[in-house]
Amino acid sequence: MALLTDSEDDMKSSQQATRDLIAVVTELAEIVRDLDPGRTRQYALIEQLLERARGHLIAAESYERS
């Protein structure tokens, strides 16, 4: 069994952290969508910000893989 170098271990930890953040942001966006008591402007803004954050995290994850 090959041992991971520190840089490989750091990269795997960073990738896992990014995946975890994507999951959290995705779940928060779904919660905000479910609140929808009339689509108030605040909820819509929060949803947009969470979706933007999710997009940035997905882009970061793709960059880490390459």
XYZ file of C-alpha atoms in Angstrom:
66
model
C 0.000 0.000 0.000
C 1.512 3.300 -1.079
C 1.802 6.092 1.416
C 0.533 9.538 0.516
C 2.991 12.396 0.499
C 2.088 15.500 2.484
C 1.136 17.391 -0.678
C -1.085 14.540 -1.914
C -2.714 14.308 1.511
C -3.269 18.092 1.558
C -4.767 17.977 -1.924
C -7.167 15.176 -0.953
C -8.161 17.095 2.194
C -8.753 20.243 0.155
C -10.852 18.346 -2.380
C -12.925 16.779 0.402
C -13.423 20.198 2.028
C -14.599 21.610 -1.296
C -17.059 18.729 -1.788
C -18.338 19.226 1.768
C -18.864 22.965 1.150
C -20.727 22.244 -2.081
C -23.032 19.886 -0.180
C -23.674 22.463 2.566
C -24.367 25.313 0.133
C -26.631 23.070 -1.939
C -28.582 22.035 1.149
C -28.906 25.657 2.316
C -30.231 26.686 -1.107
C -32.821 23.910 -0.925
C -33.875 25.006 2.570
C -34.288 28.609 1.414
C -36.326 27.410 -1.584
C -38.587 25.433 0.755
C -39.194 28.501 2.982
C -40.897 30.258 0.079
C -43.807 31.900 1.948
C -44.491 34.083 -1.050
C -41.048 34.363 -2.563
C -40.061 37.432 -0.641
C -37.239 39.418 -2.114
C -34.893 38.462 0.747
C -35.369 34.741 0.151
C -34.786 35.177 -3.566
C -31.585 37.138 -2.907
C -30.299 34.528 -0.435
C -31.056 31.778 -2.940
C -29.178 33.629 -5.690
C -26.152 34.158 -3.457
C -26.099 30.504 -2.430
C -26.340 29.389 -6.049
C -23.458 31.715 -6.984
C -21.389 30.350 -4.104
C -22.191 26.809 -5.221
C -21.077 27.641 -8.763
C -17.785 29.067 -7.519
C -17.171 26.006 -5.352
C -17.887 23.651 -8.242
C -15.472 25.631 -10.417
C -12.832 25.419 -7.670
C -13.356 21.672 -7.417
C -12.901 21.306 -11.188
C -9.732 23.394 -11.027
C -8.354 21.249 -8.191
C -8.859 18.107 -10.267
C -6.876 19.448 -13.219
